[in-house]
Amino acid sequence: MRQCFNFMDPYQLGYVKELAALREVLHHASRKYPQVTSQQKAVIRSSKKLKELWDQIDSDGNGYISFPEWVEWVSSTGATQFGFPSAVGIFGEKGKAGAYNIPCTVEGCTCECFVKDPDNEKFCARAGCGHRAGLHSADHVALIAASLPHDWSLVFNSHDVRELSGQRQLVPLGDDECLQVQEIMNASVRRAWSRDRGRTEQVPDSYEVVRVERNENIRLWLKYLLKKTLMAEAINSPGFNANNTAVPMELYTMMTSEKVESLPFLAGNRADASLNEWFLWHGGSSEGIKSIADQEFKQLYAGKTTGTLYGSGTYLTDSCTKADEYAREDPATGLYGLLLCRVMGGRVLYNDQVSPDAKYLVNNVLQGPYDSVFGDREKCRNTFKEIVIYESSQAYPEYIVYYRRKYAPQEPAQPLASYKSET
């Protein structure tokens, strides 16, 4: 599957952008697959049908196909429709190797789990086996279970991988965990005003967490985990810009960073600061944030509400005050809602310009060595940091936080002192 994607992405940008490349790989994959129907062959021949398939694979709507989107499509329909090999899993840190067995699939071989040969890592070192790593395959259900965070309470209701990947639930956190989320919120308050709040709306002094729900969404988590793996691989390799100059990996700290590194409820799954993995906020209506938690961020809708200063992407921030600008009161409860998202920043393109060149920034991420944009409006406008990603699998909407806005009591107006004119 990875080889098919690399064929479409010859410059290893991490994205496919040409319809012709998709058509060619579909053609090659289906030639030796007898189950391909005339309807599927019509997709390869018709530009219109091919574009419809492209839009189906490009689930976040940014106009490009990423590897996580490719894996998701092949695993759900591509393998059966066009003859692509199904996913075999993520090894090493990518999938918590050791938490599940990777048995040999060669007929008659009794090897129950692949062990790397120290002399040749592509082969198994177990006595009686010696077969290639590619001939070993983990049980997909066991692999998925091993990849999920340890604190999830979701119970598998199927052994069909396609049905399993669609499982999701929102789990209310306990009082102690809610208090810890309150600490993250307190640490990310910045009493500053920006235009997106509106001229007549007062900036809250603080925020009171009322309820928090953990988003246990297998499909979105696996996409995020795969993207994190790919970014980690790329970060460990040198990145180069258009002038063939090496791009350094610079680390950035967010307002939320210190708290999320120490709070107990995140102990089993800390953010990886060495990869610029952060917890960031995103605001919206109650229905909007629940839709994102269910379906992922949609780049197709980027900028519909607040504009696109840094291009069409998903905008997040380390300040709950900034995210609160876009939150909407739920008339049924009187509460507001924010998403607390796990975000992979990776190689960051820093920008502190008042009027940035959005096209330049987007191109350097989608067609260059960077993974995200850090718009430092705190520096250039004394407002807030804005983090922008252009691929949805870089952000996992992990918590929905419901809260109240809190305002300090206003001092009563003092009467003016009487004025006596001098004569």
Short mmCIF file of C-alpha atoms in Angstrom, two decimals:
data_model
loop_
_atom_site.label_atom_id
_atom_site.label_comp_id
_atom_site.label_asym_id
_atom_site.label_seq_id
_atom_site.Cartn_x
_atom_site.Cartn_y
_atom_site.Cartn_z
CA MET A 1 0.00 0.00 0.00
CA ARG A 2 2.85 2.37 0.86
CA GLN A 3 4.56 1.56 -2.43
CA CYS A 4 1.39 2.42 -4.35
CA PHE A 5 1.21 5.77 -2.58
CA ASN A 6 4.89 6.51 -3.17
CA PHE A 7 4.34 5.77 -6.86
CA MET A 8 1.76 8.58 -6.92
CA ASP A 9 4.00 10.81 -4.78
CA PRO A 10 7.42 10.49 -6.49
CA TYR A 11 8.92 13.52 -4.72
CA GLN A 12 7.88 12.23 -1.29
CA LEU A 13 5.89 15.35 -0.39
CA GLY A 14 3.41 13.31 1.61
CA TYR A 15 0.51 14.27 -0.66
CA VAL A 16 -0.86 13.22 -4.04
CA LYS A 17 -2.03 16.13 -6.17
CA GLU A 18 -2.41 14.70 -9.70
CA LEU A 19 -5.50 12.86 -10.97
CA ALA A 20 -3.33 11.20 -13.60
CA ALA A 21 -1.23 9.54 -10.87
CA LEU A 22 -4.35 8.09 -9.24
CA ARG A 23 -5.62 6.81 -12.60
CA GLU A 24 -2.32 5.08 -13.33
CA VAL A 25 -2.07 3.30 -9.99
CA LEU A 26 -5.73 2.19 -10.23
CA HIS A 27 -5.02 0.82 -13.69
CA HIS A 28 -1.95 -1.17 -12.60
CA ALA A 29 -3.61 -2.52 -9.43
CA SER A 30 -6.76 -3.69 -11.21
CA ARG A 31 -5.12 -5.37 -14.23
CA LYS A 32 -4.42 -8.59 -12.32
CA TYR A 33 -7.51 -8.49 -10.15
CA PRO A 34 -10.32 -10.59 -11.71
CA GLN A 35 -13.00 -9.19 -9.38
CA VAL A 36 -12.80 -5.71 -10.93
CA THR A 37 -16.19 -4.92 -12.45
CA SER A 38 -16.98 -2.92 -15.56
CA GLN A 39 -18.25 -0.17 -13.24
CA GLN A 40 -14.84 0.13 -11.58
CA LYS A 41 -13.10 0.09 -14.96
CA ALA A 42 -15.36 2.97 -16.01
CA VAL A 43 -14.00 5.00 -13.08
CA ILE A 44 -10.49 4.63 -14.50
CA ARG A 45 -11.59 5.72 -17.99
CA SER A 46 -13.91 8.60 -17.07
CA SER A 47 -12.36 11.86 -15.83
CA LYS A 48 -15.64 12.82 -14.14
CA LYS A 49 -15.97 9.52 -12.27
CA LEU A 50 -12.29 9.60 -11.37
CA LYS A 51 -12.72 13.08 -9.87
CA GLU A 52 -15.70 11.82 -7.85
CA LEU A 53 -13.52 9.00 -6.51
CA TRP A 54 -10.75 11.51 -5.72
CA ASP A 55 -13.21 13.59 -3.68
CA GLN A 56 -14.29 10.44 -1.85
CA ILE A 57 -10.69 9.57 -0.90
CA ASP A 58 -9.88 13.20 -0.01
CA SER A 59 -12.05 13.02 3.11
CA ASP A 60 -10.99 16.39 4.58
CA GLY A 61 -11.54 18.25 1.29
CA ASN A 62 -8.19 20.06 1.05
CA GLY A 63 -7.70 19.04 -2.61
CA TYR A 64 -4.86 16.59 -1.87
CA ILE A 65 -4.77 12.91 -0.92
CA SER A 66 -2.64 12.16 2.15
CA PHE A 67 -1.33 8.74 3.12
CA PRO A 68 -3.77 8.38 6.07
CA GLU A 69 -6.65 9.14 3.68
CA TRP A 70 -5.24 6.62 1.20
CA VAL A 71 -4.98 3.91 3.87
CA GLU A 72 -8.50 4.62 5.08
CA TRP A 73 -9.95 4.31 1.58
CA VAL A 74 -8.01 1.17 0.65
CA SER A 75 -8.96 -0.48 3.95
CA SER A 76 -12.65 0.32 3.50
CA THR A 77 -13.30 -0.13 -0.23
CA GLY A 78 -10.16 0.06 -2.36
CA ALA A 79 -8.89 -3.42 -1.53
CA THR A 80 -12.11 -5.12 -2.60
CA GLN A 81 -12.93 -2.87 -5.57
CA PHE A 82 -9.53 -2.52 -7.22
CA GLY A 83 -7.34 -5.26 -5.75
CA PHE A 84 -5.04 -3.20 -3.54
CA PRO A 85 -3.35 -5.06 -0.68
CA SER A 86 -4.95 -4.45 2.70
CA ALA A 87 -3.03 -2.71 5.49
CA VAL A 88 -0.72 -4.95 7.55
CA GLY A 89 -0.38 -2.60 10.51
CA ILE A 90 2.05 -0.17 12.05
CA PHE A 91 5.21 -1.55 13.62
CA GLY A 92 7.43 -0.28 16.43
CA GLU A 93 6.44 2.91 18.22
CA LYS A 94 3.99 3.37 15.37
CA GLY A 95 1.75 0.68 16.83
CA LYS A 96 3.16 -0.27 20.23
CA ALA A 97 4.99 -3.41 19.06
CA GLY A 98 5.00 -6.09 21.71
CA ALA A 99 1.38 -5.44 22.67
CA TYR A 100 0.23 -7.93 20.05
CA ASN A 101 1.63 -10.91 18.11
CA ILE A 102 2.69 -10.76 14.48
CA PRO A 103 2.51 -14.41 13.34
CA CYS A 104 3.96 -15.84 10.14
CA THR A 105 1.41 -16.44 7.36
CA VAL A 106 3.47 -19.04 5.45
CA GLU A 107 1.57 -22.32 5.33
CA GLY A 108 2.98 -24.84 7.80
CA CYS A 109 5.11 -22.30 9.69
CA THR A 110 4.50 -22.34 13.47
CA CYS A 111 6.11 -18.93 14.18
CA GLU A 112 3.70 -16.99 16.40
CA CYS A 113 5.46 -13.63 16.38
CA PHE A 114 8.03 -11.92 14.16
CA VAL A 115 11.45 -11.27 15.72
CA LYS A 116 14.02 -9.23 13.79
CA ASP A 117 17.16 -11.06 12.74
CA PRO A 118 20.08 -8.94 14.05
CA ASP A 119 22.03 -9.64 10.84
CA ASN A 120 19.15 -8.80 8.51
CA GLU A 121 16.15 -6.96 9.97
CA LYS A 122 13.94 -7.89 7.01
CA PHE A 123 13.86 -11.54 8.11
CA CYS A 124 12.59 -13.39 11.17
CA ALA A 125 15.15 -14.77 13.63
CA ARG A 126 12.89 -17.46 15.14
CA ALA A 127 14.04 -21.05 14.72
CA GLY A 128 12.10 -22.83 12.01
CA CYS A 129 10.88 -19.60 10.44
CA GLY A 130 13.41 -17.27 8.80
CA HIS A 131 10.72 -15.80 6.54
CA ARG A 132 10.54 -12.17 5.43
CA ALA A 133 8.87 -9.56 7.62
CA GLY A 134 6.28 -8.98 4.90
CA LEU A 135 5.07 -12.56 5.31
CA HIS A 136 4.14 -11.84 8.93
CA SER A 137 0.85 -10.12 9.65
CA ALA A 138 -0.85 -9.09 12.89
CA ASP A 139 -4.48 -9.78 13.54
CA HIS A 140 -6.11 -6.48 12.64
CA VAL A 141 -8.43 -6.42 15.63
CA ALA A 142 -5.52 -7.05 18.02
CA LEU A 143 -3.47 -4.39 16.25
CA ILE A 144 -6.22 -1.79 16.56
CA ALA A 145 -6.73 -2.63 20.23
CA ALA A 146 -3.00 -2.18 20.90
CA SER A 147 -2.99 1.19 19.15
CA LEU A 148 -5.73 2.78 21.26
CA PRO A 149 -5.03 4.87 24.38
CA HIS A 150 -5.04 2.80 27.56
CA ASP A 151 -7.75 4.87 29.26
CA TRP A 152 -10.39 4.38 26.58
CA SER A 153 -13.46 2.49 27.76
CA LEU A 154 -14.79 1.64 24.29
CA VAL A 155 -15.76 -2.04 23.92
CA PHE A 156 -15.36 -3.66 20.50
CA ASN A 157 -18.71 -4.78 19.09
CA SER A 158 -17.39 -6.47 15.96
CA HIS A 159 -14.43 -8.40 14.55
CA ASP A 160 -14.93 -6.86 11.13
CA VAL A 161 -12.21 -4.22 10.73
CA ARG A 162 -14.38 -1.90 8.63
CA GLU A 163 -17.18 -1.96 11.20
CA LEU A 164 -14.69 -1.70 14.06
CA SER A 165 -13.00 1.42 12.66
CA GLY A 166 -16.37 3.15 12.63
CA GLN A 167 -16.90 2.75 16.38
CA ARG A 168 -16.93 5.93 18.45
CA GLN A 169 -18.38 7.25 21.67
CA LEU A 170 -18.24 10.30 23.92
CA VAL A 171 -17.31 9.43 27.51
CA PRO A 172 -17.95 11.90 30.37
CA LEU A 173 -14.88 12.53 32.53
CA GLY A 174 -15.00 12.30 36.30
CA ASP A 175 -14.89 15.27 38.67
CA ASP A 176 -11.15 14.94 39.29
CA GLU A 177 -10.34 14.85 35.56
CA CYS A 178 -12.60 17.86 34.96
CA LEU A 179 -10.66 19.77 37.60
CA GLN A 180 -7.45 18.96 35.73
CA VAL A 181 -8.95 20.24 32.47
CA GLN A 182 -9.86 23.38 34.42
CA GLU A 183 -6.16 23.77 35.21
CA ILE A 184 -5.33 23.64 31.48
CA MET A 185 -8.00 26.23 30.81
CA ASN A 186 -6.75 28.51 33.60
CA ALA A 187 -3.21 28.30 32.23
CA SER A 188 -4.33 29.33 28.75
CA VAL A 189 -6.37 32.45 29.60
CA ARG A 190 -5.05 35.61 27.97
CA ARG A 191 -7.21 38.69 28.47
CA ALA A 192 -6.73 40.28 25.08
CA TRP A 193 -9.28 41.44 22.53
CA SER A 194 -9.21 40.82 18.77
CA ARG A 195 -11.61 41.76 15.99
CA ASP A 196 -13.12 38.27 15.77
CA ARG A 197 -14.75 38.74 19.17
CA GLY A 198 -16.74 41.72 17.99
CA ARG A 199 -16.60 45.33 19.08
CA THR A 200 -19.42 45.13 21.61
CA GLU A 201 -18.55 41.83 23.30
CA GLN A 202 -16.62 41.89 26.55
CA VAL A 203 -13.62 39.60 27.06
CA PRO A 204 -14.35 37.14 29.90
CA ASP A 205 -12.06 37.24 32.93
CA SER A 206 -12.09 33.47 33.37
CA TYR A 207 -13.91 30.26 32.41
CA GLU A 208 -15.59 27.64 34.60
CA VAL A 209 -15.46 24.06 33.33
CA VAL A 210 -18.81 22.33 33.86
CA ARG A 211 -18.51 19.09 31.89
CA VAL A 212 -15.87 17.35 29.75
CA GLU A 213 -16.33 14.47 27.32
CA ARG A 214 -13.50 12.32 25.95
CA ASN A 215 -13.87 11.53 22.25
CA GLU A 216 -13.15 7.83 21.66
CA ASN A 217 -13.22 7.66 17.85
CA ILE A 218 -11.29 4.72 16.40
CA ARG A 219 -11.26 5.97 12.80
CA LEU A 220 -9.93 9.44 13.64
CA TRP A 221 -7.42 8.14 16.19
CA LEU A 222 -5.89 5.63 13.76
CA LYS A 223 -5.55 8.35 11.10
CA TYR A 224 -3.89 10.64 13.63
CA LEU A 225 -1.55 7.89 14.85
CA LEU A 226 -0.51 7.05 11.29
CA LYS A 227 0.10 10.71 10.45
CA LYS A 228 2.17 11.11 13.62
CA THR A 229 4.25 8.10 12.59
CA LEU A 230 4.90 9.49 9.12
CA MET A 231 5.80 12.92 10.47
CA ALA A 232 8.18 11.39 13.00
CA GLU A 233 9.92 9.51 10.20
CA ALA A 234 10.20 12.69 8.13
CA ILE A 235 11.47 14.74 11.08
CA ASN A 236 14.25 12.22 11.62
CA SER A 237 15.27 12.75 8.00
CA PRO A 238 16.61 16.11 6.73
CA GLY A 239 14.03 18.43 5.18
CA PHE A 240 14.99 20.83 2.40
CA ASN A 241 13.36 23.98 1.07
CA ALA A 242 13.11 25.15 -2.55
CA ASN A 243 16.73 26.41 -2.42
CA ASN A 244 17.91 22.94 -1.33
CA THR A 245 18.78 24.33 2.10
CA ALA A 246 18.27 22.09 5.12
CA VAL A 247 15.28 23.11 7.27
CA PRO A 248 16.00 22.75 10.99
CA MET A 249 13.53 21.18 13.41
CA GLU A 250 12.71 23.97 15.87
CA LEU A 251 10.66 23.31 19.00
CA TYR A 252 7.93 25.65 20.25
CA THR A 253 6.22 25.78 23.63
CA MET A 254 2.53 26.65 23.98
CA MET A 255 0.56 28.08 26.92
CA THR A 256 -0.88 24.60 27.51
CA SER A 257 2.46 22.76 27.35
CA GLU A 258 3.55 22.90 30.99
CA LYS A 259 0.22 21.69 32.38
CA VAL A 260 -0.28 18.79 29.96
CA GLU A 261 3.21 17.52 30.79
CA SER A 262 2.36 17.13 34.49
CA LEU A 263 -1.36 16.40 34.90
CA PRO A 264 -2.10 12.80 36.01
CA PHE A 265 -5.03 12.14 33.67
CA LEU A 266 -2.71 12.42 30.65
CA ALA A 267 0.07 10.30 32.17
CA GLY A 268 -0.45 7.33 29.85
CA ASN A 269 -0.42 9.32 26.65
CA ARG A 270 1.63 12.51 26.95
CA ALA A 271 2.11 14.86 24.03
CA ASP A 272 5.54 14.37 22.40
CA ALA A 273 7.26 17.74 22.71
CA SER A 274 10.16 16.55 20.51
CA LEU A 275 7.72 16.42 17.57
CA ASN A 276 5.95 19.70 18.43
CA GLU A 277 2.88 17.76 19.53
CA TRP A 278 0.62 20.09 21.51
CA PHE A 279 -2.82 20.35 23.07
CA LEU A 280 -4.60 23.28 21.41
CA TRP A 281 -8.09 24.82 21.48
CA HIS A 282 -10.71 25.18 18.75
CA GLY A 283 -14.06 26.94 19.20
CA GLY A 284 -17.45 26.69 17.53
CA SER A 285 -21.11 26.02 18.15
CA SER A 286 -22.13 22.97 20.20
CA GLU A 287 -23.33 21.20 17.08
CA GLY A 288 -20.22 22.22 15.13
CA ILE A 289 -17.69 20.87 17.61
CA LYS A 290 -19.65 17.62 18.04
CA SER A 291 -19.63 17.20 14.26
CA ILE A 292 -15.84 17.66 14.18
CA ALA A 293 -15.41 15.11 16.98
CA ASP A 294 -17.51 12.69 14.95
CA GLN A 295 -16.26 13.30 11.41
CA GLU A 296 -12.91 15.21 11.71
CA PHE A 297 -12.01 18.75 10.64
CA LYS A 298 -13.05 19.56 7.07
CA GLN A 299 -10.58 21.73 5.14
CA LEU A 300 -13.31 22.15 2.53
CA TYR A 301 -15.12 24.52 4.91
CA ALA A 302 -12.02 26.43 6.04
CA GLY A 303 -12.56 30.19 6.27
CA LYS A 304 -16.35 30.07 5.97
CA THR A 305 -16.75 31.79 9.35
CA THR A 306 -13.64 33.81 10.14
CA GLY A 307 -11.49 34.25 7.02
CA THR A 308 -8.19 32.76 5.95
CA LEU A 309 -5.31 35.01 6.99
CA TYR A 310 -2.87 32.09 6.72
CA GLY A 311 -4.70 30.28 3.91
CA SER A 312 -7.46 27.68 3.89
CA GLY A 313 -6.75 25.40 6.81
CA THR A 314 -7.77 24.45 10.33
CA TYR A 315 -7.00 27.21 12.84
CA LEU A 316 -6.16 26.35 16.44
CA THR A 317 -4.72 28.29 19.34
CA ASP A 318 -3.01 27.74 22.68
CA SER A 319 -5.32 30.28 24.36
CA CYS A 320 -8.84 29.32 25.38
CA THR A 321 -9.64 33.07 25.27
CA LYS A 322 -8.98 33.13 21.53
CA ALA A 323 -10.95 29.94 20.89
CA ASP A 324 -13.81 31.32 23.00
CA GLU A 325 -14.28 34.07 20.39
CA TYR A 326 -15.84 31.47 18.08
CA ALA A 327 -17.81 29.54 20.72
CA ARG A 328 -21.59 29.92 20.70
CA GLU A 329 -23.91 29.63 23.69
CA ASP A 330 -26.13 26.56 23.69
CA PRO A 331 -29.63 28.00 24.33
CA ALA A 332 -30.72 24.76 26.01
CA THR A 333 -27.96 24.71 28.66
CA GLY A 334 -26.49 28.22 28.67
CA LEU A 335 -23.03 26.64 28.22
CA TYR A 336 -20.31 27.23 25.65
CA GLY A 337 -18.12 24.52 24.12
CA LEU A 338 -14.51 24.17 22.95
CA LEU A 339 -12.50 21.30 21.53
CA LEU A 340 -9.21 20.49 23.25
CA CYS A 341 -7.27 18.86 20.43
CA ARG A 342 -4.08 16.86 20.23
CA VAL A 343 -2.14 18.47 17.34
CA MET A 344 1.01 17.45 15.46
CA GLY A 345 2.95 20.62 14.58
CA GLY A 346 6.08 18.86 13.27
CA ARG A 347 8.34 21.16 11.29
CA VAL A 348 6.84 24.58 11.91
CA LEU A 349 6.89 27.51 9.48
CA TYR A 350 7.02 30.52 11.81
CA ASN A 351 5.50 33.82 10.68
CA ASP A 352 5.25 37.12 12.57
CA GLN A 353 4.16 39.36 9.68
CA VAL A 354 1.12 41.58 10.09
CA SER A 355 -0.01 40.74 6.53
CA PRO A 356 1.37 37.29 5.67
CA ASP A 357 1.58 35.83 2.16
CA ALA A 358 -1.00 33.03 2.58
CA LYS A 359 -0.20 31.33 -0.74
CA TYR A 360 3.49 31.14 0.13
CA LEU A 361 2.72 29.61 3.53
CA VAL A 362 0.28 27.00 2.21
CA ASN A 363 2.61 25.95 -0.63
CA ASN A 364 5.53 25.51 1.76
CA VAL A 365 3.45 23.10 3.82
CA LEU A 366 1.57 21.13 1.17
CA GLN A 367 4.40 21.15 -1.37
CA GLY A 368 7.40 21.89 0.83
CA PRO A 369 9.28 20.68 3.92
CA TYR A 370 6.98 22.13 6.61
CA ASP A 371 4.03 20.56 8.43
CA SER A 372 2.23 23.56 9.94
CA VAL A 373 2.22 27.35 10.23
CA PHE A 374 2.70 29.27 13.48
CA GLY A 375 1.21 32.75 13.04
CA ASP A 376 2.55 34.80 15.94
CA ARG A 377 -0.16 37.47 16.27
CA GLU A 378 0.80 37.74 19.94
CA LYS A 379 4.08 39.29 18.79
CA CYS A 380 2.96 41.40 15.85
CA ARG A 381 -0.51 42.45 17.12
CA ASN A 382 -0.39 41.72 20.86
CA THR A 383 -3.30 39.27 20.48
CA PHE A 384 -2.88 35.47 20.18
CA LYS A 385 -0.82 32.67 18.68
CA GLU A 386 -2.52 30.89 15.78
CA ILE A 387 -1.50 27.42 14.66
CA VAL A 388 -2.70 26.36 11.21
CA ILE A 389 -2.70 22.86 9.72
CA TYR A 390 -3.81 21.98 6.22
CA GLU A 391 -4.48 18.26 6.70
CA SER A 392 -7.14 17.07 9.11
CA SER A 393 -5.32 13.95 10.30
CA GLN A 394 -2.77 16.21 12.07
CA ALA A 395 -5.36 17.07 14.73
CA TYR A 396 -7.31 14.69 16.94
CA PRO A 397 -10.36 16.32 18.66
CA GLU A 398 -9.76 14.57 21.97
CA TYR A 399 -11.99 16.42 24.46
CA ILE A 400 -15.17 18.46 24.28
CA VAL A 401 -15.09 21.02 27.09
CA TYR A 402 -18.36 22.67 28.17
CA TYR A 403 -17.98 25.80 30.30
CA ARG A 404 -19.40 29.09 31.52
CA ARG A 405 -17.92 32.50 30.87
CA LYS A 406 -17.05 34.36 34.07
CA TYR A 407 -16.83 38.14 34.44
CA ALA A 408 -15.43 40.13 37.34
CA PRO A 409 -18.04 42.26 39.11
CA GLN A 410 -18.12 45.78 37.76
CA GLU A 411 -17.27 48.64 40.09
CA PRO A 412 -20.25 51.02 40.49
CA ALA A 413 -19.72 54.39 38.85
CA GLN A 414 -18.55 57.06 41.28
CA PRO A 415 -20.41 60.41 41.28
CA LEU A 416 -18.39 63.30 39.90
CA ALA A 417 -17.08 65.75 42.51
CA SER A 418 -18.84 69.12 42.46
CA TYR A 419 -16.95 71.87 40.75
CA LYS A 420 -16.77 75.37 42.13
CA SER A 421 -15.56 78.08 39.84
CA GLU A 422 -13.06 80.55 41.14
CA THR A 423 -13.98 84.16 41.08
#
